[in-house]
Coordinates of C-alpha atoms in Angstrom, one line a residue:
M1 CA 114.9 158.5 67.8
G2 CA 116.5 156.9 70.9
G3 CA 116.3 153.5 69.3
K4 CA 112.4 153.6 69.2
K5 CA 111.0 152.0 66.0
L6 CA 108.9 154.2 63.8
V7 CA 105.8 152.6 62.3
S8 CA 104.8 153.8 58.9
I9 CA 101.4 153.3 57.1
E10 CA 102.9 150.3 55.1
T11 CA 104.1 148.6 58.3
C12 CA 100.6 149.2 59.8
V13 CA 99.0 147.5 56.8
R14 CA 101.3 144.5 57.2
T15 CA 101.5 144.1 61.0
G16 CA 98.5 146.1 62.3
E17 CA 100.8 148.2 64.6
R18 CA 99.9 151.8 65.6
V19 CA 101.2 154.5 63.2
T20 CA 104.0 156.5 64.8
S21 CA 106.1 157.9 61.9
P22 CA 105.8 161.7 61.4
R23 CA 104.6 161.7 57.8
S24 CA 102.0 159.0 58.4
L25 CA 100.7 161.0 61.5
E26 CA 100.7 164.1 59.3
A27 CA 98.6 162.2 56.7
C28 CA 96.2 161.1 59.4
R29 CA 95.8 164.7 60.7
R30 CA 95.2 166.0 57.1
S31 CA 92.6 163.2 56.5
G32 CA 90.9 163.8 59.9
I33 CA 91.5 160.2 60.9
E34 CA 92.7 159.1 64.3
P35 CA 95.6 156.5 64.3
D36 CA 93.6 154.2 66.6
E37 CA 91.0 153.9 63.8
L38 CA 93.6 152.1 61.7
Q39 CA 94.1 149.3 64.2
P40 CA 92.5 145.9 63.3
K41 CA 89.9 144.3 65.5
S42 CA 88.7 140.8 65.9
V43 CA 85.1 139.5 66.2
N44 CA 85.7 138.7 69.9
E45 CA 86.5 142.3 70.6
F46 CA 83.2 143.4 69.1
L47 CA 81.4 140.7 71.2
H48 CA 82.9 141.9 74.4
E49 CA 82.5 145.6 73.5
R50 CA 78.7 145.1 73.6
L51 CA 79.0 143.8 77.2
G52 CA 81.1 146.7 78.5
G53 CA 84.3 144.7 78.7
L54 CA 82.8 141.8 80.7
L55 CA 83.3 138.2 79.6
A56 CA 80.3 136.2 78.8
A57 CA 80.2 132.4 78.9
K58 CA 77.9 132.1 75.9
F59 CA 76.7 134.3 73.1
S60 CA 73.5 133.8 71.0
L61 CA 73.6 133.2 67.3
V62 CA 72.2 136.7 66.5
E63 CA 74.8 138.3 68.7
K64 CA 77.6 136.5 66.9
E65 CA 76.2 137.4 63.5
A66 CA 75.9 141.0 64.6
A67 CA 79.5 141.0 65.8
V68 CA 80.7 139.5 62.5
L69 CA 78.7 142.2 60.7
R70 CA 80.2 144.9 62.8
Q71 CA 83.7 143.5 62.3
R72 CA 83.2 143.3 58.6
H73 CA 81.9 146.9 58.4
Y74 CA 84.8 148.1 60.6
E75 CA 87.3 146.2 58.4
Q76 CA 85.9 147.7 55.2
S77 CA 86.0 151.2 56.8
R78 CA 89.5 150.6 58.1
Q79 CA 90.7 149.5 54.6
A80 CA 89.2 152.7 53.1
K81 CA 90.9 154.8 55.8
L82 CA 94.2 153.1 55.2
E83 CA 93.9 153.8 51.5
L84 CA 93.0 157.4 52.1
V85 CA 96.0 157.9 54.5
A86 CA 98.4 156.2 52.1
R87 CA 97.3 158.5 49.3
E88 CA 97.7 161.5 51.5
R89 CA 101.2 160.4 52.6
D90 CA 102.2 159.9 48.9
A91 CA 100.9 163.4 48.3
I92 CA 103.1 164.7 51.1
L93 CA 106.1 162.9 49.8
Q94 CA 105.4 164.1 46.2
S95 CA 105.1 167.7 47.4
Q96 CA 108.4 167.4 49.3
D97 CA 110.1 165.9 46.2
N98 CA 108.7 168.6 44.0
S99 CA 109.8 171.4 46.3
D100 CA 113.3 169.9 46.6
A101 CA 113.8 169.2 42.8
G102 CA 112.0 172.0 41.0
P103 CA 111.7 175.8 41.1
P104 CA 109.4 177.4 43.7
R105 CA 105.8 176.6 43.0
S106 CA 102.5 177.8 44.4
P107 CA 101.4 175.8 47.5
V108 CA 98.5 173.6 46.4
P109 CA 96.9 171.8 49.3
S110 CA 95.8 168.2 48.5
A111 CA 92.2 169.3 49.2
T112 CA 92.2 171.5 46.1
K113 CA 94.0 169.2 43.6
Q114 CA 91.9 169.8 40.6
S115 CA 94.6 169.9 37.9
L116 CA 97.4 168.0 39.6
P117 CA 97.4 164.2 39.0
Q118 CA 96.2 162.0 41.8
P119 CA 97.6 158.6 42.7
P120 CA 95.4 155.7 41.6
P121 CA 93.1 154.2 44.2
A122 CA 94.6 151.4 46.2
R123 CA 93.9 147.9 45.0
R124 CA 91.7 145.6 46.9
T125 CA 91.9 141.9 47.1
R126 CA 89.4 139.5 48.5
S127 CA 90.8 137.5 51.4
A128 CA 89.7 134.1 52.6
G129 CA 87.3 135.7 55.1
S130 CA 85.6 137.8 52.3
H131 CA 87.0 141.0 53.7
A132 CA 88.5 143.7 51.4
T133 CA 92.3 144.0 52.2
W134 CA 94.2 147.1 51.1
R135 CA 97.5 146.9 49.4
A136 CA 99.8 149.9 49.3
P137 CA 100.3 151.2 45.8
P138 CA 103.9 151.3 44.4
R139 CA 105.8 154.5 44.6
R140 CA 105.5 156.5 41.3
S141 CA 107.6 159.2 39.8
N142 CA 106.2 162.6 38.8
D143 CA 106.0 161.6 35.1
D144 CA 103.6 158.8 35.9
N145 CA 100.9 161.2 37.4
D146 CA 98.9 161.8 34.2
D147 CA 95.3 161.3 35.3
N148 CA 93.2 163.2 37.7
D149 CA 90.5 161.4 39.8
D150 CA 87.6 163.8 40.2
D151 CA 85.7 161.3 42.4
N152 CA 88.0 162.2 45.4
D153 CA 86.8 165.8 45.6
N154 CA 84.6 165.1 48.5
D155 CA 87.5 163.7 50.5
D156 CA 90.2 166.2 49.4
D157 CA 88.3 169.6 49.2
E158 CA 89.6 171.1 52.4
R159 CA 93.1 169.7 52.8
D160 CA 96.1 172.0 53.1
N161 CA 99.9 171.7 52.6
P162 CA 102.0 170.7 55.6
A163 CA 103.8 173.5 57.4
D164 CA 107.2 172.4 56.2
V165 CA 106.4 173.0 52.5
V166 CA 108.1 176.1 51.1
V167 CA 105.5 178.9 50.5
A168 CA 106.6 180.8 47.4
V169 CA 103.6 181.8 45.4
G170 CA 102.0 184.8 43.8
D171 CA 99.2 186.6 45.6
M172 CA 96.7 186.2 42.8
A173 CA 97.2 182.4 42.7
T174 CA 96.3 182.2 46.4
V175 CA 93.1 184.3 45.9
Q176 CA 92.1 182.1 43.0
L177 CA 92.7 179.1 45.1
E178 CA 90.5 180.4 47.9
E179 CA 87.8 181.2 45.4
R180 CA 87.9 177.7 43.9
L181 CA 87.7 176.4 47.5
L182 CA 84.6 178.5 48.1
A183 CA 83.0 177.4 44.8
K184 CA 83.7 173.8 45.4
M185 CA 82.4 174.0 49.0
K186 CA 79.1 175.4 47.6
L187 CA 79.0 172.6 45.0
R188 CA 79.7 170.0 47.7
Q189 CA 77.0 171.4 49.9
Q190 CA 74.5 171.2 47.1
R191 CA 75.4 167.6 46.5
E192 CA 75.1 166.9 50.2
I193 CA 71.7 168.5 50.3
R194 CA 70.6 166.5 47.3
G195 CA 72.0 163.3 48.9
V196 CA 70.2 164.0 52.2
I197 CA 66.8 164.5 50.4
E198 CA 67.3 161.4 48.3
T199 CA 68.4 159.4 51.3
E200 CA 65.3 160.5 53.3
A201 CA 63.1 159.7 50.3
K202 CA 64.6 156.3 50.0
L203 CA 64.2 155.7 53.7
A204 CA 60.6 156.7 53.6
R205 CA 60.0 154.4 50.7
I206 CA 61.7 151.6 52.5
Q207 CA 59.7 152.3 55.7
H208 CA 56.5 152.4 53.6
E209 CA 57.4 149.1 52.0
D210 CA 58.3 147.5 55.3
A211 CA 54.9 148.6 56.8
R212 CA 53.1 147.2 53.8
R213 CA 55.0 143.9 54.1
A214 CA 54.3 143.8 57.8
A215 CA 50.6 144.4 57.2
E216 CA 50.6 141.7 54.4
D217 CA 52.3 139.3 56.8
A218 CA 49.8 140.0 59.5
R219 CA 46.9 139.5 57.1
R220 CA 48.4 136.2 55.9
R221 CA 48.9 135.1 59.5
D222 CA 45.3 136.0 60.4
E223 CA 44.0 134.1 57.3
F224 CA 46.1 131.1 58.2
Q225 CA 44.8 131.2 61.8
R226 CA 41.2 131.4 60.6
E227 CA 41.7 128.5 58.2
L228 CA 43.4 126.5 61.0
R229 CA 40.5 127.2 63.4
A230 CA 37.9 126.3 60.6
K231 CA 39.8 123.0 59.9
R232 CA 39.9 122.2 63.6
A233 CA 36.2 122.9 64.0
Q234 CA 35.5 120.8 60.9
L235 CA 37.6 117.9 62.2
V236 CA 35.9 118.1 65.7
A237 CA 32.5 118.1 64.0
S238 CA 33.3 115.1 61.8
K239 CA 34.8 113.3 64.7
H240 CA 31.7 113.9 66.8
A241 CA 29.5 112.7 63.9
R242 CA 31.5 109.5 63.5
E243 CA 31.3 108.9 67.2
M244 CA 27.6 109.4 67.2
A245 CA 27.1 107.1 64.2
T246 CA 29.3 104.5 65.9
Q247 CA 27.3 104.8 69.2
Q248 CA 24.0 104.5 67.3
Q249 CA 25.2 101.4 65.4
E250 CA 26.4 99.9 68.7
N251 CA 23.0 100.7 70.3
R252 CA 21.2 99.1 67.3
D253 CA 23.4 96.0 67.6
A254 CA 22.8 95.8 71.4
A255 CA 19.0 96.1 70.8
Q256 CA 19.2 93.3 68.2
R257 CA 21.2 91.1 70.5
R258 CA 18.7 91.7 73.3
L259 CA 15.9 90.9 70.9
R260 CA 17.5 87.6 69.9
A261 CA 18.2 86.7 73.5
K262 CA 14.6 87.5 74.4
E263 CA 13.4 85.2 71.5
R264 CA 15.7 82.4 72.6
A265 CA 14.5 82.8 76.2
E266 CA 10.9 82.7 74.9
T267 CA 11.6 79.5 72.9
E268 CA 13.3 77.9 75.8
R269 CA 10.5 78.9 78.2
A270 CA 8.0 77.5 75.7
A271 CA 10.0 74.2 75.5
R272 CA 10.1 73.9 79.3
D273 CA 6.4 74.7 79.5
G274 CA 5.6 72.0 76.9
E275 CA 7.8 69.5 78.8
Q276 CA 6.0 70.4 82.0
Q277 CA 2.6 70.0 80.4
R278 CA 3.6 66.6 78.9
A279 CA 4.8 65.5 82.4
Q280 CA 1.6 66.7 83.9
Q281 CA -0.3 64.9 81.1
R282 CA 1.5 61.7 81.8
Q283 CA 0.9 62.1 85.5
H284 CA -2.8 62.7 84.9
E285 CA -3.0 59.7 82.7
A286 CA -1.3 57.6 85.3
L287 CA -3.7 58.8 87.9
Q288 CA -6.5 58.1 85.6
R289 CA -5.3 54.6 85.0
E290 CA -4.8 54.1 88.7
H291 CA -8.4 55.3 89.3
E292 CA -9.7 52.9 86.7
R293 CA -7.8 50.0 88.2
A294 CA -9.1 51.0 91.6
L295 CA -12.6 50.8 90.2
K296 CA -12.0 47.4 88.5
A297 CA -10.6 45.7 91.5
N298 CA -10.3 46.9 94.9
A299 CA -7.9 44.1 95.5
F300 CA -5.4 45.4 93.0
R301 CA -5.7 49.1 94.2
Q302 CA -2.8 49.0 96.6
Q303 CA -0.6 47.2 94.0
T304 CA -1.6 49.7 91.3
E305 CA -0.9 52.7 93.7
A306 CA 2.5 51.2 94.6
L307 CA 3.3 50.8 90.9
L308 CA 2.2 54.3 90.1
Q309 CA 4.2 55.6 93.1
H310 CA 7.3 53.8 91.9
H311 CA 6.8 55.1 88.4
E312 CA 6.4 58.6 89.7
D313 CA 9.6 58.2 91.7
I314 CA 11.4 57.1 88.6
V315 CA 10.0 60.0 86.6
A316 CA 10.8 62.4 89.4
T317 CA 14.3 61.0 89.6
N318 CA 14.8 61.3 85.9
R319 CA 13.3 64.8 85.9
Q320 CA 15.6 65.8 88.7
R321 CA 18.7 64.5 86.9
M322 CA 17.7 66.3 83.7
L323 CA 16.9 69.5 85.7
E324 CA 20.3 69.3 87.5
K325 CA 22.2 68.9 84.2
E326 CA 20.1 71.6 82.6
R327 CA 20.8 73.9 85.6
H328 CA 24.5 73.5 85.1
A329 CA 24.3 74.2 81.3
L330 CA 21.9 77.2 81.5
A331 CA 23.1 79.6 84.2
T332 CA 20.4 82.1 83.3
L333 CA 17.5 79.6 84.2
E334 CA 19.0 78.4 87.5
L335 CA 16.4 80.0 89.7
A336 CA 13.4 78.6 87.8
T337 CA 15.0 75.1 87.6
K338 CA 15.6 75.1 91.4
R339 CA 12.1 76.2 92.0
R340 CA 10.6 73.4 89.9
H341 CA 13.0 70.9 91.5
H342 CA 11.9 71.8 95.0
E343 CA 8.3 71.6 93.9
A344 CA 8.9 68.1 92.5
I345 CA 10.7 67.0 95.6
A346 CA 7.8 68.4 97.7
R347 CA 5.2 66.5 95.6
R348 CA 7.3 63.4 95.8
D349 CA 7.6 63.7 99.6
R350 CA 3.9 64.2 99.9
A351 CA 3.2 61.2 97.7
N352 CA 5.7 59.1 99.6
A353 CA 4.0 60.1 102.8
R354 CA 0.7 59.0 101.5
L355 CA 2.0 55.7 100.0
Q356 CA 4.5 54.8 102.5
H357 CA 2.1 52.7 104.5
A358 CA 1.4 50.6 101.4
S359 CA 5.0 50.1 100.3
A360 CA 5.5 47.1 102.6
Q361 CA 2.5 45.3 101.2
T362 CA 3.5 45.7 97.6
Q363 CA 7.2 44.8 98.1
L364 CA 6.7 41.3 96.8
R365 CA 4.8 42.4 93.7
L366 CA 7.4 45.0 93.0
E367 CA 10.1 42.4 93.0
R368 CA 8.4 40.5 90.2
K369 CA 8.1 43.6 88.1
K370 CA 11.6 44.7 88.8
C371 CA 13.1 43.6 85.6
E372 CA 10.4 45.3 83.6
L373 CA 10.8 48.5 85.5
E374 CA 14.6 48.4 85.2
S375 CA 14.3 48.1 81.4
K376 CA 11.8 51.0 81.3
Q377 CA 14.1 53.0 83.6
A378 CA 17.1 52.3 81.3
S379 CA 15.1 53.4 78.2
A380 CA 14.0 56.5 80.0
A381 CA 17.5 57.3 81.1
E382 CA 18.7 56.8 77.5
R383 CA 16.1 59.2 76.3
A384 CA 16.9 61.7 79.0
K385 CA 20.6 61.4 78.1
E386 CA 19.9 62.1 74.4
V387 CA 17.8 65.1 75.3
Q388 CA 20.6 66.3 77.6
Q389 CA 23.2 65.9 74.9
K390 CA 21.1 67.6 72.4
T391 CA 20.4 70.5 74.8
L392 CA 24.2 70.7 75.6
R393 CA 25.0 70.8 71.9
E394 CA 22.5 73.6 71.2
L395 CA 23.9 75.6 74.2
Q396 CA 27.4 75.1 73.0
E397 CA 26.5 76.2 69.5
R398 CA 24.8 79.3 70.9
A399 CA 27.7 80.1 73.2
S400 CA 30.2 79.7 70.3
Q401 CA 28.1 81.9 68.1
Q402 CA 27.9 84.5 70.9
R403 CA 31.7 84.3 71.3
Q404 CA 32.2 84.8 67.6
D405 CA 29.8 87.8 67.6
E406 CA 31.6 89.2 70.6
D407 CA 35.0 88.8 68.9
V408 CA 33.7 90.5 65.7
R409 CA 32.3 93.4 67.7
R410 CA 35.5 93.7 69.8
K411 CA 37.6 93.7 66.6
R412 CA 35.4 96.4 65.1
L413 CA 35.7 98.5 68.2
D414 CA 39.4 98.0 68.3
A415 CA 39.7 99.0 64.6
A416 CA 37.6 102.1 65.1
R417 CA 39.5 103.1 68.2
S418 CA 42.9 102.5 66.4
Q419 CA 41.6 104.6 63.5
R420 CA 40.6 107.5 65.8
E421 CA 43.9 107.3 67.6
N422 CA 45.8 107.4 64.2
E423 CA 43.7 110.4 63.1
A424 CA 44.3 112.2 66.3
A425 CA 48.1 111.5 66.1
A426 CA 48.2 112.7 62.5
L427 CA 46.4 115.9 63.6
R428 CA 48.7 116.5 66.5
S429 CA 51.8 115.9 64.3
K430 CA 50.5 118.3 61.6
R431 CA 49.7 120.9 64.3
Q432 CA 53.2 120.5 65.7
E433 CA 54.7 120.9 62.3
V434 CA 52.7 124.1 61.7
E435 CA 53.7 125.5 65.1
E436 CA 57.4 124.7 64.5
K437 CA 57.2 126.3 61.0
L438 CA 55.6 129.5 62.5
A439 CA 58.2 129.5 65.3
R440 CA 61.1 129.2 62.7
A441 CA 59.6 132.0 60.6
E442 CA 59.1 134.2 63.7
A443 CA 62.7 133.5 64.8
E444 CA 64.0 134.3 61.2
R445 CA 62.1 137.6 61.1
E446 CA 63.4 138.5 64.6
R447 CA 66.9 137.7 63.5
A448 CA 66.5 139.8 60.3
R449 CA 65.0 142.6 62.3
Q450 CA 67.9 142.6 64.8
L451 CA 70.5 142.4 62.0
Q452 CA 68.7 145.3 60.2
A453 CA 68.8 147.3 63.4
V454 CA 72.6 146.6 63.7
E455 CA 73.1 147.7 60.1
K456 CA 71.1 150.9 60.8
T457 CA 73.2 151.6 63.9
L458 CA 76.4 151.0 61.9
V459 CA 75.2 153.4 59.2
G460 CA 74.4 156.0 61.9
E461 CA 77.8 155.5 63.5
E462 CA 79.5 155.7 60.1
K463 CA 77.8 159.0 59.4
Q464 CA 78.8 160.4 62.8
Q465 CA 82.4 159.3 62.3
T466 CA 82.4 160.9 58.9
V467 CA 81.1 164.2 60.3
E468 CA 83.7 164.0 63.1
R469 CA 86.5 163.2 60.6
I470 CA 85.4 166.2 58.4
R471 CA 85.4 168.4 61.5
R472 CA 88.9 167.4 62.4
R473 CA 90.1 167.8 58.8
E474 CA 88.6 171.3 58.6
E475 CA 90.1 172.2 61.9
Y476 CA 93.5 171.1 60.8
A477 CA 93.1 172.9 57.5
R478 CA 92.1 176.1 59.4
L479 CA 95.1 175.9 61.7
Q480 CA 97.4 175.3 58.8
L481 CA 95.8 178.2 57.0
L482 CA 96.2 180.5 60.0
A483 CA 99.8 179.5 60.4
R484 CA 100.5 180.2 56.8
I485 CA 98.7 183.6 56.9
S486 CA 100.5 184.6 60.1
G487 CA 103.9 183.9 58.5
E488 CA 103.4 186.0 55.4
D489 CA 105.0 189.5 55.1
E490 CA 103.6 192.9 54.8
R491 CA 103.3 192.8 51.0
S492 CA 100.6 190.1 51.1
R493 CA 98.4 191.8 53.7
A494 CA 95.9 192.9 51.0
I495 CA 95.7 189.3 49.8
K496 CA 95.3 188.2 53.4
A497 CA 92.4 190.6 53.9
R498 CA 90.9 189.1 50.7
K499 CA 91.5 185.6 52.1
H500 CA 90.0 186.7 55.4
A501 CA 86.9 187.9 53.5
L502 CA 86.8 184.6 51.7
L503 CA 87.1 182.7 54.9
Q504 CA 84.2 184.8 56.3
A505 CA 82.3 184.0 53.1
R506 CA 83.1 180.3 53.7
Q507 CA 81.8 180.6 57.2
Q508 CA 78.8 182.4 56.0
V509 CA 78.3 179.7 53.4
A510 CA 78.7 177.1 56.2
L511 CA 76.1 179.0 58.3
D512 CA 73.8 179.2 55.3
S513 CA 74.3 175.5 54.8
L514 CA 73.3 174.8 58.4
L515 CA 70.2 177.0 58.0
R516 CA 69.5 175.3 54.7
K517 CA 69.9 171.9 56.2
H518 CA 67.6 172.9 59.0
R519 CA 65.0 174.0 56.5
I520 CA 65.6 170.8 54.5
G521 CA 65.0 168.9 57.7
Q522 CA 61.7 170.6 58.2
A523 CA 60.8 170.1 54.6
V524 CA 61.7 166.4 54.8
E525 CA 59.6 166.0 57.9
Q526 CA 56.7 167.7 56.1
L527 CA 57.3 165.3 53.1
R528 CA 57.3 162.4 55.6
R529 CA 53.9 163.4 56.9
S530 CA 52.4 164.1 53.5
N531 CA 54.3 161.3 51.7
K532 CA 54.7 163.4 48.5
W533 CA 58.3 162.5 47.7
D534 CA 57.8 163.2 44.0
K535 CA 58.0 167.0 44.8
Y536 CA 61.4 166.9 46.5
E537 CA 63.0 168.4 43.3
D538 CA 60.9 171.5 43.5
I539 CA 61.7 171.9 47.2
L540 CA 65.4 171.4 46.5
Y541 CA 65.3 174.2 43.9
E542 CA 63.4 176.5 46.2
L543 CA 66.0 176.0 49.0

């Protein structure tokens, strides 16, 4: 071989190298499998295959899961192909051993092994990555082949012996072999037809169930949206009602405060009016006494007027002091107090203007009564101070009560505002949780849909590969059969003619199968439209 290493199927299983040995390549051709289909592939190769060989910096999670699914499917298919090629290679070796050790026997292609023993299926072990790994079965002698595996008929129906097997068989055995091939082909076609109809019925049921589930999910989603909108409207209405109730309560409280303020203002105004009336009364009494003294003695008139003037000055001074202090304590009554103060000053100025000319005459008499007037002034100042202190205490108490009421109202407003903010935050949090849950559910459905699409694509690719493998296998069997027929002598020409007729019959059966499949396709399409899959048995028997 020129030093070139030959790679057998066992070496390919262990190392993953490409098969190059003649018997392994022959087994691949008889199985309709390309040697490249036995090469292992990694997940990264499937990732980059989807991008046309270009490298990507980042892949999404769904793309990675799809690549893992494709690699797992490819690995399972590769293990099955390795097992099939290994069995075919063992059959080739067994045929060669039998032809070398025993008498001439009829050539029996592996595709028609009905009575000969079959090697057991390859064992599968579960690897750490949960992929099925094929192990080559041990070599067995001819005495160990006691059982026949009828389940491999679909894979072995159309195989033929390699060209190097010695052809020494009776003519009748070959004819019987072809007849069995034809009968098994018809049986296989019937099974394929039944499988196609059952697969279409199953797909239709799955599609119907998916449509029903999608409609149910849409209905649940619409109901959830309606409930969510109703809850939102209810929350908005309750919030508006609470705000209106709070506003009405605040308006009532403000009206009550205005009423109490008005009552206090009325009380204070009445007190000021009473004080003014009492002052006017005292002034009137003083004027009356002055008039009486003027009537009694004209001599004492000037003295009495001076005394009254001085008394009025004291009263005006005390009143001014009280009004000044009251003006500082009551800011709301400042304008009225100033007005009364200016009026008192104007009256005092007018009285001073009238009595100024008599002040010089009564100066000596005023000195004598100075002590008495000072004592009266002190008592009046004491009384004014007591009134001022009492007024200040009342004002302070009212201001303190107002501050307490204002603090209570502010605390209530803060509590109501905090409660509204907490409720709004809770609603926002709940809404965010619902939206996140919907987004996760939608992402999960999208992921499941994409993975389902990948699985469907893999199933289609597997069917296409199976059809292509069967085509290659049949082509190889046909070439082998033609080579065998062309090498036979003149004595077997009659049998060759019979075989040719059988081949034509097989071709006719294949053509009938294609026509039947076409009619089955039309019938399946009609069943899809009518959705009456319970009648597919009747249609199968009719076809």
